mmCIF file of C-alpha atoms in Angstrom:
data_model
loop_
_atom_site.group_PDB
_atom_site.id
_atom_site.type_symbol
_atom_site.label_atom_id
_atom_site.label_comp_id
_atom_site.label_asym_id
_atom_site.label_seq_id
_atom_site.Cartn_x
_atom_site.Cartn_y
_atom_site.Cartn_z
ATOM 1 C CA UNK S 1171 -131.290 156.885 -2.725
ATOM 2 C CA UNK S 1172 -128.095 158.121 -4.401
ATOM 3 C CA UNK S 1173 -127.653 161.880 -4.753
ATOM 4 C CA UNK S 1174 -128.310 163.225 -8.233
ATOM 5 C CA UNK S 1175 -126.459 165.934 -10.157
ATOM 6 C CA UNK S 1176 -129.506 166.746 -12.295
ATOM 7 C CA UNK S 1177 -130.744 170.308 -11.470
ATOM 8 C CA UNK S 1178 -134.337 169.035 -11.737
ATOM 9 C CA UNK S 1179 -133.550 166.625 -8.897
ATOM 10 C CA UNK S 1180 -133.028 167.186 -5.213
ATOM 11 C CA UNK S 1181 -129.526 166.031 -4.292
ATOM 12 C CA UNK S 1182 -129.822 166.449 -0.520
ATOM 13 C CA UNK S 1183 -132.833 166.391 1.785
ATOM 14 C CA UNK S 1184 -132.331 167.248 5.433
ATOM 15 C CA UNK S 1185 -132.757 164.368 7.888
ATOM 16 C CA UNK S 1186 -135.608 166.136 9.708
ATOM 17 C CA UNK S 1187 -137.619 166.295 6.465
ATOM 18 C CA UNK S 1188 -136.896 162.653 5.719
ATOM 19 C CA UNK S 1189 -137.962 161.575 9.210
ATOM 20 C CA UNK S 1190 -141.105 163.707 9.246
ATOM 21 C CA UNK S 1191 -142.320 163.355 5.643
ATOM 22 C CA UNK S 1192 -141.300 159.753 4.981
ATOM 23 C CA UNK S 1193 -141.866 158.100 8.375
ATOM 24 C CA UNK S 1194 -143.635 160.092 11.092
ATOM 25 C CA UNK S 1195 -146.426 161.589 9.019
ATOM 26 C CA UNK S 1196 -147.330 158.463 7.002
ATOM 27 C CA UNK S 1197 -147.480 156.490 10.252
ATOM 28 C CA UNK S 1198 -149.667 159.199 11.824
ATOM 29 C CA UNK S 1199 -151.960 159.164 8.791
ATOM 30 C CA UNK S 1200 -152.374 155.393 9.068
ATOM 31 C CA UNK S 1201 -153.105 155.761 12.794
ATOM 32 C CA UNK S 1202 -155.772 158.347 11.916
ATOM 33 C CA UNK S 1203 -157.222 155.937 9.363
ATOM 34 C CA UNK S 1204 -157.454 153.242 12.013
ATOM 35 C CA UNK S 1205 -159.188 155.587 14.469
ATOM 36 C CA UNK S 1206 -161.684 156.833 11.865
ATOM 37 C CA UNK S 1207 -162.683 153.297 10.955
ATOM 38 C CA UNK S 1208 -162.419 151.379 14.229
ATOM 39 C CA UNK S 1209 -162.563 153.935 17.064
ATOM 40 C CA UNK S 1210 -164.466 156.967 15.765
ATOM 41 C CA UNK S 1211 -165.255 158.246 19.273
ATOM 42 C CA UNK S 1212 -161.525 158.500 20.000
ATOM 43 C CA UNK S 1213 -160.856 160.120 16.621
ATOM 44 C CA UNK S 1214 -163.518 162.772 17.187
ATOM 45 C CA UNK S 1215 -162.519 163.494 20.775
ATOM 46 C CA UNK S 1216 -158.904 163.848 19.667
ATOM 47 C CA UNK S 1217 -159.414 166.106 16.655
ATOM 48 C CA UNK S 1218 -162.378 168.350 17.466
ATOM 49 C CA UNK S 1219 -161.497 171.357 19.667
ATOM 50 C CA UNK S 1220 -162.533 170.580 23.250
ATOM 51 C CA UNK S 1221 -165.239 173.283 23.660
ATOM 52 C CA UNK S 1222 -166.925 172.203 20.419
ATOM 53 C CA UNK S 1223 -166.660 168.516 21.308
ATOM 54 C CA UNK S 1224 -168.135 169.115 24.762
ATOM 55 C CA UNK S 1225 -171.066 171.043 23.309
ATOM 56 C CA UNK S 1226 -171.877 168.399 20.670
ATOM 57 C CA UNK S 1227 -171.310 165.272 22.731
ATOM 58 C CA UNK S 1228 -173.112 163.759 25.697
ATOM 59 C CA UNK S 1229 -171.761 162.269 28.931
ATOM 60 C CA UNK S 1230 -171.117 158.550 28.727
ATOM 61 C CA UNK S 1231 -173.741 156.510 30.577
ATOM 62 C CA UNK S 1232 -173.380 156.346 34.345
ATOM 63 C CA UNK S 1233 -171.317 159.530 34.672
ATOM 64 C CA UNK S 1234 -172.225 162.609 36.654
ATOM 65 C CA UNK S 1235 -171.829 166.067 35.171
ATOM 66 C CA UNK S 1236 -168.653 166.649 37.210
ATOM 67 C CA UNK S 1237 -166.898 163.568 35.733
ATOM 68 C CA UNK S 1238 -168.151 164.200 32.192
ATOM 69 C CA UNK S 1239 -166.236 167.457 31.657
ATOM 70 C CA UNK S 1240 -163.421 165.830 29.675
ATOM 71 C CA UNK S 1241 -163.604 164.428 26.167
ATOM 72 C CA UNK S 1242 -162.645 160.958 27.423
ATOM 73 C CA UNK S 1243 -165.907 160.708 29.383
ATOM 74 C CA UNK S 1244 -168.208 161.757 26.568
ATOM 75 C CA UNK S 1245 -169.649 160.231 23.433
ATOM 76 C CA UNK S 1246 -171.030 161.450 20.118
ATOM 77 C CA UNK S 1247 -173.802 159.812 18.131
ATOM 78 C CA UNK S 1248 -172.260 158.334 15.000
ATOM 79 C CA UNK S 1249 -175.037 158.867 12.475
ATOM 80 C CA UNK S 1250 -174.856 157.244 9.026
ATOM 81 C CA UNK S 1251 -173.861 160.651 7.610
ATOM 82 C CA UNK S 1252 -171.046 161.077 10.147
ATOM 83 C CA UNK S 1253 -169.946 157.469 9.544
ATOM 84 C CA UNK S 1254 -169.721 158.185 5.828
ATOM 85 C CA UNK S 1255 -167.602 161.275 6.506
ATOM 86 C CA UNK S 1256 -165.308 159.319 8.824
ATOM 87 C CA UNK S 1257 -164.776 156.714 6.092
ATOM 88 C CA UNK S 1258 -164.024 159.521 3.616
ATOM 89 C CA UNK S 1259 -161.488 161.021 6.039
ATOM 90 C CA UNK S 1260 -159.898 157.595 6.532
ATOM 91 C CA UNK S 1261 -159.580 157.263 2.752
ATOM 92 C CA UNK S 1262 -157.862 160.639 2.511
ATOM 93 C CA UNK S 1263 -155.470 159.690 5.323
ATOM 94 C CA UNK S 1264 -154.540 156.564 3.340
ATOM 95 C CA UNK S 1265 -153.883 158.805 0.341
ATOM 96 C CA UNK S 1266 -151.629 161.020 2.506
ATOM 97 C CA UNK S 1267 -149.737 157.986 3.809
ATOM 98 C CA UNK S 1268 -149.166 156.568 0.327
ATOM 99 C CA UNK S 1269 -148.245 159.923 -1.183
ATOM 100 C CA UNK S 1270 -145.650 160.730 1.445
ATOM 101 C CA UNK S 1271 -144.614 157.258 2.554
ATOM 102 C CA UNK S 1272 -144.325 155.726 -0.899
ATOM 103 C CA UNK S 1273 -144.335 158.301 -3.718
ATOM 104 C CA UNK S 1274 -141.735 160.603 -2.150
ATOM 105 C CA UNK S 1275 -139.491 157.606 -1.443
ATOM 106 C CA UNK S 1276 -139.558 156.644 -5.136
ATOM 107 C CA UNK S 1277 -138.240 159.917 -6.508
ATOM 108 C CA UNK S 1278 -135.909 162.826 -5.935
ATOM 109 C CA UNK S 1279 -137.511 164.769 -8.786
ATOM 110 C CA UNK S 1280 -137.831 168.325 -7.519
ATOM 111 C CA UNK S 1281 -141.159 169.081 -9.227
ATOM 112 C CA UNK S 1282 -142.840 166.050 -7.637
ATOM 113 C CA UNK S 1283 -141.518 166.819 -4.154
ATOM 114 C CA UNK S 1284 -142.591 170.468 -4.457
ATOM 115 C CA UNK S 1285 -146.048 169.502 -5.729
ATOM 116 C CA UNK S 1286 -146.620 166.949 -2.948
ATOM 117 C CA UNK S 1287 -145.307 169.229 -0.195
ATOM 118 C CA UNK S 1288 -147.431 172.136 -1.495
ATOM 119 C CA UNK S 1289 -150.544 169.940 -1.586
ATOM 120 C CA UNK S 1290 -149.879 168.720 1.960
ATOM 121 C CA UNK S 1291 -149.396 172.333 3.129
ATOM 122 C CA UNK S 1292 -152.809 173.163 1.662
ATOM 123 C CA UNK S 1293 -154.288 170.191 3.544
ATOM 124 C CA UNK S 1294 -152.659 171.438 6.780
ATOM 125 C CA UNK S 1295 -154.250 174.854 6.299
ATOM 126 C CA UNK S 1296 -157.603 173.155 5.667
ATOM 127 C CA UNK S 1297 -157.327 171.064 8.849
ATOM 128 C CA UNK S 1298 -156.415 174.128 10.915
ATOM 129 C CA UNK S 1299 -159.213 176.171 9.365
ATOM 130 C CA UNK S 1300 -161.725 173.419 10.135
ATOM 131 C CA UNK S 1301 -160.727 173.430 13.811
ATOM 132 C CA UNK S 1302 -160.755 177.227 13.925
ATOM 133 C CA UNK S 1303 -164.188 177.403 12.265
ATOM 134 C CA UNK S 1304 -165.877 175.395 15.042
ATOM 135 C CA UNK S 1305 -163.991 176.997 17.943
ATOM 136 C CA UNK S 1306 -161.974 180.089 16.950
ATOM 137 C CA UNK S 1307 -161.286 181.157 20.527
ATOM 138 C CA UNK S 1308 -159.812 177.757 21.407
ATOM 139 C CA UNK S 1309 -157.193 177.896 18.662
ATOM 140 C CA UNK S 1310 -155.720 181.005 20.282
ATOM 141 C CA UNK S 1311 -155.673 179.483 23.782
ATOM 142 C CA UNK S 1312 -152.534 177.416 23.172
ATOM 143 C CA UNK S 1313 -151.657 177.185 26.878
ATOM 144 C CA UNK S 1314 -155.127 175.765 27.612
ATOM 145 C CA UNK S 1315 -154.982 173.013 25.017
ATOM 146 C CA UNK S 1316 -155.403 169.501 26.388
ATOM 147 C CA UNK S 1317 -153.025 166.691 25.414
ATOM 148 C CA UNK S 1318 -155.005 165.707 22.332
ATOM 149 C CA UNK S 1319 -155.105 169.282 21.084
ATOM 150 C CA UNK S 1320 -151.363 169.714 21.673
ATOM 151 C CA UNK S 1321 -150.630 166.583 19.654
ATOM 152 C CA UNK S 1322 -153.147 167.287 16.894
ATOM 153 C CA UNK S 1323 -152.678 171.029 16.382
ATOM 154 C CA UNK S 1324 -149.027 170.972 17.393
ATOM 155 C CA UNK S 1325 -148.173 168.445 14.692
ATOM 156 C CA UNK S 1326 -150.315 170.342 12.179
ATOM 157 C CA UNK S 1327 -148.496 173.618 12.875
ATOM 158 C CA UNK S 1328 -145.091 171.884 13.001
ATOM 159 C CA UNK S 1329 -145.767 170.033 9.748
ATOM 160 C CA UNK S 1330 -146.919 173.223 8.062
ATOM 161 C CA UNK S 1331 -143.802 174.986 9.304
ATOM 162 C CA UNK S 1332 -141.548 172.217 7.967
ATOM 163 C CA UNK S 1333 -143.336 172.302 4.623
ATOM 164 C CA UNK S 1334 -142.922 176.078 4.345
ATOM 165 C CA UNK S 1335 -139.206 175.777 5.151
ATOM 166 C CA UNK S 1336 -138.827 172.984 2.596
ATOM 167 C CA UNK S 1337 -140.618 175.033 -0.082
ATOM 168 C CA UNK S 1338 -138.335 177.970 0.731
ATOM 169 C CA UNK S 1339 -135.338 175.743 0.030
ATOM 170 C CA UNK S 1340 -134.114 175.414 3.617
ATOM 171 C CA UNK S 1341 -132.386 172.061 4.152
ATOM 172 C CA UNK S 1342 -132.498 170.822 0.583
ATOM 173 C CA UNK S 1343 -130.393 171.093 -2.549
#
């Protein structure tokens, strides 16, 4: 997209924002959509803090208690209510992917970028609050996070940080 001289437009957007907001995050949202719809066990084990997941899941059949202490060896009953919520989450992830992956590519209008980035920052805070609400102690144990938690919460915190920097005007004109 050609730079604009209109003050209501953004003439330059840092490469890190372009990579994260226009490529990485939409792809991640579509991956989350896929997991919600087609592999809900993996979605839940990857997004729910480990202590909460372990307390609300059961060991997969044929496992002893010593091998069922990781999220990969456990399962959660997917009730019709939980299935409905997973479909709703998948729908919201599609909305995120379209909003960032398509809408932001179509414009350099400052007000639209600021509105979308602010809305996504609010969603980040909501995701982090949801994880904290089911396992507050785990959110503070960063060094104890498993791989899924590092990816999930790490990208949430990193994305929120990038959004705050963008809203502050760092790396854009």
